[in-house]
Coordinates of N, CA and C in Angstrom, one line a residue:
L1 N 59.0 69.1 -21.9 CA 58.1 68.4 -22.1 C 56.6 68.8 -21.1
Q2 N 55.6 68.4 -21.6 CA 54.2 68.8 -20.4 C 53.6 67.5 -20.2
L3 N 53.2 67.0 -19.3 CA 52.0 66.0 -19.0 C 50.7 66.5 -18.7
V4 N 50.0 66.3 -19.5 CA 48.2 66.4 -19.2 C 47.6 65.1 -18.9
Q5 N 46.7 64.8 -17.6 CA 46.3 63.9 -17.2 C 44.8 63.9 -16.9
S6 N 44.3 63.0 -17.3 CA 42.9 62.8 -17.4 C 42.4 61.5 -16.7
G7 N 41.1 61.6 -16.5 CA 40.3 60.3 -15.4 C 40.5 60.9 -13.9
G8 N 40.1 59.6 -13.2 CA 39.6 59.7 -11.9 C 38.6 60.2 -11.4
G9 N 38.1 60.6 -10.6 CA 37.0 60.6 -9.5 C 36.9 59.7 -8.8
L10 N 35.7 59.6 -8.2 CA 34.9 59.0 -7.4 C 34.5 57.2 -7.6
V11 N 35.0 56.5 -6.9 CA 34.5 55.2 -7.4 C 34.0 54.1 -6.2
Q12 N 33.6 52.8 -6.0 CA 33.3 52.6 -4.7 C 34.3 51.4 -4.9
P13 N 34.5 50.9 -3.8 CA 35.4 49.7 -3.6 C 35.3 48.7 -4.3
G14 N 36.0 48.2 -4.6 CA 35.9 46.7 -5.6 C 35.8 47.3 -7.2
G15 N 36.2 48.4 -7.4 CA 35.3 49.4 -8.7 C 36.5 49.9 -9.7
S16 N 36.6 50.5 -10.6 CA 37.9 50.4 -12.1 C 38.1 51.8 -12.4
L17 N 38.7 52.2 -12.5 CA 39.3 53.2 -13.3 C 40.3 53.4 -13.8
T18 N 40.3 54.5 -15.0 CA 41.5 54.3 -15.7 C 42.0 56.0 -15.8
L19 N 43.1 56.4 -15.1 CA 43.7 57.1 -15.4 C 44.7 57.2 -16.9
S20 N 44.8 58.6 -17.6 CA 45.5 58.6 -18.9 C 46.2 60.6 -18.4
C21 N 48.3 59.8 -19.0 CA 48.6 60.5 -19.1 C 49.2 61.4 -20.7
A22 N 49.1 62.3 -20.9 CA 49.1 62.5 -22.9 C 50.6 63.3 -22.0
A23 N 51.8 63.0 -23.2 CA 52.9 63.5 -22.7 C 53.0 64.5 -24.4
S24 N 53.4 65.7 -24.4 CA 54.0 66.3 -25.3 C 55.3 67.3 -25.4
G25 N 55.5 67.3 -26.9 CA 57.1 67.4 -26.3 C 58.7 66.7 -26.8
F26 N 60.0 67.1 -26.1 CA 60.8 65.9 -26.3 C 60.6 65.0 -25.5
T27 N 59.6 64.0 -25.9 CA 58.9 62.8 -25.3 C 60.7 61.5 -25.5
S28 N 60.6 61.8 -26.4 CA 62.1 60.6 -26.6 C 63.5 60.8 -26.0
D29 N 63.5 61.7 -25.2 CA 64.6 61.9 -24.1 C 64.0 60.9 -22.8
Y30 N 63.3 60.8 -22.4 CA 62.8 60.7 -21.2 C 62.3 58.8 -21.4
S31 N 63.4 58.4 -20.5 CA 62.8 56.2 -20.1 C 61.9 56.2 -19.5
G32 N 61.6 56.9 -18.7 CA 60.8 56.3 -17.7 C 59.2 57.3 -17.4
I33 N 58.3 56.8 -17.2 CA 57.0 57.2 -17.1 C 56.1 56.6 -16.0
G34 N 55.8 57.2 -15.0 CA 55.1 56.3 -14.2 C 54.2 57.0 -13.5
W35 N 53.6 56.4 -12.3 CA 52.5 56.6 -12.1 C 52.8 57.0 -10.2
F36 N 52.3 58.0 -9.7 CA 52.7 58.1 -7.6 C 51.6 58.7 -7.3
R37 N 51.3 58.4 -6.4 CA 50.3 58.7 -5.3 C 50.3 59.4 -4.2
Q38 N 49.5 60.4 -3.7 CA 49.5 60.9 -2.5 C 48.5 60.9 -1.9
A39 N 48.2 60.0 -0.6 CA 47.4 60.4 0.2 C 47.6 61.2 1.3
P40 N 45.8 61.6 1.9 CA 46.0 62.8 3.1 C 47.2 62.5 3.9
G41 N 48.0 62.8 5.3 CA 48.9 63.1 5.0 C 50.4 62.0 5.4
K42 N 50.4 61.8 4.4 CA 51.7 60.5 3.9 C 52.4 61.1 2.5
E43 N 53.1 60.5 2.5 CA 54.2 61.0 1.5 C 54.0 60.1 0.4
R44 N 54.3 61.1 -1.0 CA 54.1 60.3 -2.2 C 55.0 59.0 -2.3
E45 N 54.4 58.6 -3.2 CA 54.3 56.7 -3.1 C 54.5 56.2 -4.9
G46 N 55.3 56.0 -5.4 CA 55.5 55.0 -6.7 C 54.2 54.0 -6.8
V47 N 53.6 54.0 -7.6 CA 52.8 53.2 -8.1 C 53.1 52.2 -9.4
A48 N 53.6 52.5 -10.4 CA 53.8 51.7 -11.3 C 54.5 52.9 -12.1
C49 N 55.6 52.3 -12.8 CA 56.3 53.0 -14.0 C 56.5 52.0 -15.3
I50 N 56.4 53.1 -16.1 CA 57.2 51.5 -17.0 C 58.4 52.5 -18.1
N51 N 59.5 51.6 -18.8 CA 60.5 51.7 -19.5 C 60.2 52.2 -20.7
T52 N 60.3 53.6 -21.3 CA 59.9 54.0 -22.7 C 60.5 53.2 -23.7
G53 N 61.7 52.7 -23.1 CA 62.8 52.2 -24.5 C 62.2 50.2 -24.3
D54 N 62.7 49.7 -23.7 CA 62.0 48.1 -23.6 C 60.5 47.8 -23.2
G55 N 60.2 48.6 -22.6 CA 58.9 48.0 -22.2 C 58.9 47.6 -21.1
S56 N 59.4 47.7 -19.9 CA 59.5 46.9 -18.6 C 59.1 47.8 -17.8
T57 N 58.0 46.9 -17.0 CA 57.6 47.9 -15.7 C 57.7 47.2 -14.6
I58 N 57.5 48.3 -13.8 CA 57.4 47.8 -12.0 C 56.8 48.5 -11.4
Y59 N 55.7 47.7 -10.2 CA 54.6 48.5 -10.0 C 55.0 48.1 -8.1
A60 N 54.3 49.4 -7.4 CA 54.4 48.5 -5.8 C 53.8 47.5 -5.5
E61 N 53.9 47.1 -4.3 CA 53.6 45.7 -3.8 C 52.0 45.3 -3.8
S62 N 51.4 46.8 -3.2 CA 50.2 47.4 -2.7 C 49.0 47.2 -4.0
V63 N 49.8 47.3 -5.4 CA 49.0 47.2 -6.2 C 49.1 46.3 -7.5
K64 N 50.3 45.3 -7.4 CA 50.6 44.2 -8.1 C 49.2 43.5 -8.7
G65 N 49.1 43.0 -9.6 CA 47.9 42.0 -9.9 C 46.6 42.8 -9.7
R66 N 46.3 44.3 -9.6 CA 44.9 45.3 -9.6 C 45.4 46.1 -10.5
F67 N 46.7 46.9 -10.4 CA 46.6 48.1 -11.5 C 48.2 47.4 -12.5
T68 N 47.5 48.5 -13.9 CA 48.0 47.4 -15.0 C 48.0 48.9 -15.7
I69 N 49.5 49.1 -16.0 CA 50.6 50.6 -16.3 C 50.4 49.9 -17.9
S70 N 50.6 51.3 -18.9 CA 50.4 50.5 -20.3 C 50.7 52.1 -21.2
R71 N 51.6 51.7 -22.5 CA 52.0 52.8 -23.1 C 51.8 52.8 -24.5
D72 N 51.1 53.6 -25.1 CA 50.6 53.9 -26.4 C 51.6 54.8 -27.3
A73 N 52.6 54.4 -27.6 CA 53.5 55.1 -27.9 C 53.3 56.5 -28.9
T74 N 52.5 55.6 -30.2 CA 51.5 56.3 -31.5 C 51.2 57.7 -30.7
K75 N 50.5 57.8 -29.9 CA 49.4 58.6 -29.5 C 50.9 59.1 -27.6
N76 N 51.6 59.2 -27.6 CA 52.6 59.1 -26.8 C 51.3 59.5 -24.7
T77 N 51.0 59.0 -25.2 CA 49.9 58.5 -23.4 C 50.5 57.1 -23.0
V78 N 50.5 57.3 -21.6 CA 50.2 56.2 -20.6 C 49.3 56.4 -19.8
S79 N 48.6 55.3 -19.7 CA 47.4 54.9 -19.1 C 48.1 53.5 -17.8
L80 N 47.1 54.0 -16.5 CA 47.0 53.2 -15.4 C 45.3 52.6 -15.9
Q81 N 45.4 51.4 -15.9 CA 43.8 50.6 -15.5 C 44.0 50.6 -14.1
M82 N 43.3 50.6 -13.8 CA 43.1 50.6 -12.1 C 41.7 49.5 -11.8
N83 N 42.1 47.6 -11.0 CA 41.0 47.3 -10.7 C 41.0 46.9 -9.3
S84 N 40.0 46.5 -9.2 CA 39.6 46.2 -7.5 C 40.1 47.0 -6.7
L85 N 39.6 48.0 -6.3 CA 40.4 49.9 -5.8 C 39.6 49.3 -5.0
K86 N 40.6 49.5 -3.6 CA 40.6 49.6 -2.1 C 40.2 51.4 -1.7
P87 N 40.1 51.6 -0.7 CA 39.5 52.6 0.1 C 41.0 53.2 0.3
E88 N 42.1 52.6 0.3 CA 43.5 52.8 1.0 C 44.2 53.3 -0.7
D89 N 43.2 52.9 -1.8 CA 44.0 53.4 -3.1 C 43.9 55.1 -3.0
T90 N 42.5 55.9 -2.5 CA 42.5 57.1 -2.4 C 43.9 57.9 -2.5
G91 N 43.9 58.8 -3.0 CA 44.9 60.0 -3.3 C 45.2 60.7 -4.6
V92 N 45.8 61.3 -4.3 CA 46.0 62.6 -5.6 C 46.9 61.6 -6.8
Y93 N 46.9 61.4 -7.3 CA 47.9 60.8 -8.6 C 48.3 61.3 -9.1
Y94 N 49.6 61.2 -9.7 CA 50.4 61.7 -10.1 C 51.4 61.8 -11.8
C95 N 50.7 61.9 -12.6 CA 52.0 61.5 -14.2 C 53.5 62.0 -13.7
A96 N 54.2 61.5 -14.1 CA 55.6 61.8 -14.1 C 56.3 61.1 -15.0
A97 N 57.0 61.6 -16.1 CA 57.9 61.3 -16.6 C 59.8 61.4 -16.4
G98 N 60.5 60.8 -16.2 CA 62.2 60.9 -15.8 C 62.8 60.5 -17.2
L99 N 64.1 61.5 -16.8 CA 65.1 61.0 -17.8 C 65.7 60.0 -18.1
D100 N 65.6 58.9 -16.6 CA 65.8 58.0 -15.7 C 65.2 56.8 -15.4
F101 N 64.6 55.7 -16.3 CA 63.6 54.9 -15.3 C 64.0 54.9 -14.4
G102 N 65.1 54.6 -13.3 CA 65.6 53.8 -12.5 C 65.4 55.3 -11.5
H103 N 65.6 56.0 -11.6 CA 66.2 57.6 -10.5 C 64.9 58.2 -10.7
L104 N 63.9 57.9 -11.8 CA 61.9 58.5 -11.7 C 62.0 57.7 -9.9
W105 N 61.8 56.8 -10.7 CA 61.5 55.3 -9.7 C 61.7 55.4 -8.2
S106 N 63.0 55.5 -8.0 CA 63.4 55.1 -6.4 C 63.5 56.4 -6.2
S107 N 63.7 57.6 -6.6 CA 64.3 59.2 -6.5 C 62.8 59.6 -6.4
Q108 N 62.2 59.8 -7.4 CA 60.6 60.4 -8.1 C 61.5 62.1 -8.8
L109 N 62.4 61.8 -9.8 CA 63.3 62.7 -10.2 C 62.7 62.8 -11.6
G110 N 62.0 63.9 -11.6 CA 61.4 63.8 -12.9 C 60.6 65.4 -13.3
L111 N 59.9 65.4 -14.8 CA 58.7 66.3 -14.7 C 57.3 65.6 -14.3
W112 N 56.3 66.2 -14.1 CA 54.8 66.1 -13.0 C 53.9 66.6 -14.0
G113 N 52.8 65.7 -13.9 CA 51.6 66.3 -14.5 C 51.0 66.8 -13.1
Q114 N 49.6 67.7 -13.6 CA 48.7 68.2 -12.3 C 48.3 67.5 -11.2
G115 N 48.0 66.5 -11.4 CA 47.9 65.6 -10.1 C 45.5 65.4 -10.9
T116 N 45.4 63.9 -9.9 CA 44.3 64.0 -10.5 C 43.8 63.2 -8.9
Q117 N 42.3 63.5 -8.6 CA 41.8 62.8 -7.6 C 41.2 61.8 -7.5
V118 N 42.0 60.4 -7.1 CA 40.9 59.5 -6.9 C 40.4 59.0 -5.7
T119 N 39.4 59.1 -5.4 CA 38.4 58.5 -4.3 C 37.6 57.3 -4.8
V120 N 38.4 56.1 -3.5 CA 37.6 54.6 -3.0 C 36.9 55.1 -2.0
S121 N 35.3 55.0 -2.3 CA 34.7 55.3 -1.2 C 33.2 54.6 -1.4
S122 N 32.4 53.9 -0.1 CA 30.9 53.6 -0.6 C 30.0 54.6 -0.1

């Protein structure tokens, strides 16, 4: 499995960005695909994750109501729509795929994309 990320960049507070993750390879083996982020000096944390089987989602409390994760099964892509961005959303965002949805979210066990920088600043 290979994950290729796109999107990201610099945005002002209150703005929006969309991140995309294109998966290729044995995608059907992976039940969870999610987004994680790492801010400078902080540990990597989960942002949002989607179960590829039933479509259920989970979000970090800090992004609920602002971020939306979605999947296009026909294109094998997972997107993260980020609205009402705040400076504290700044960080490197990683796409990840896990064989187990729960393990991916709770233990970050999976395969990782290359990461993309998101900077929220005026």
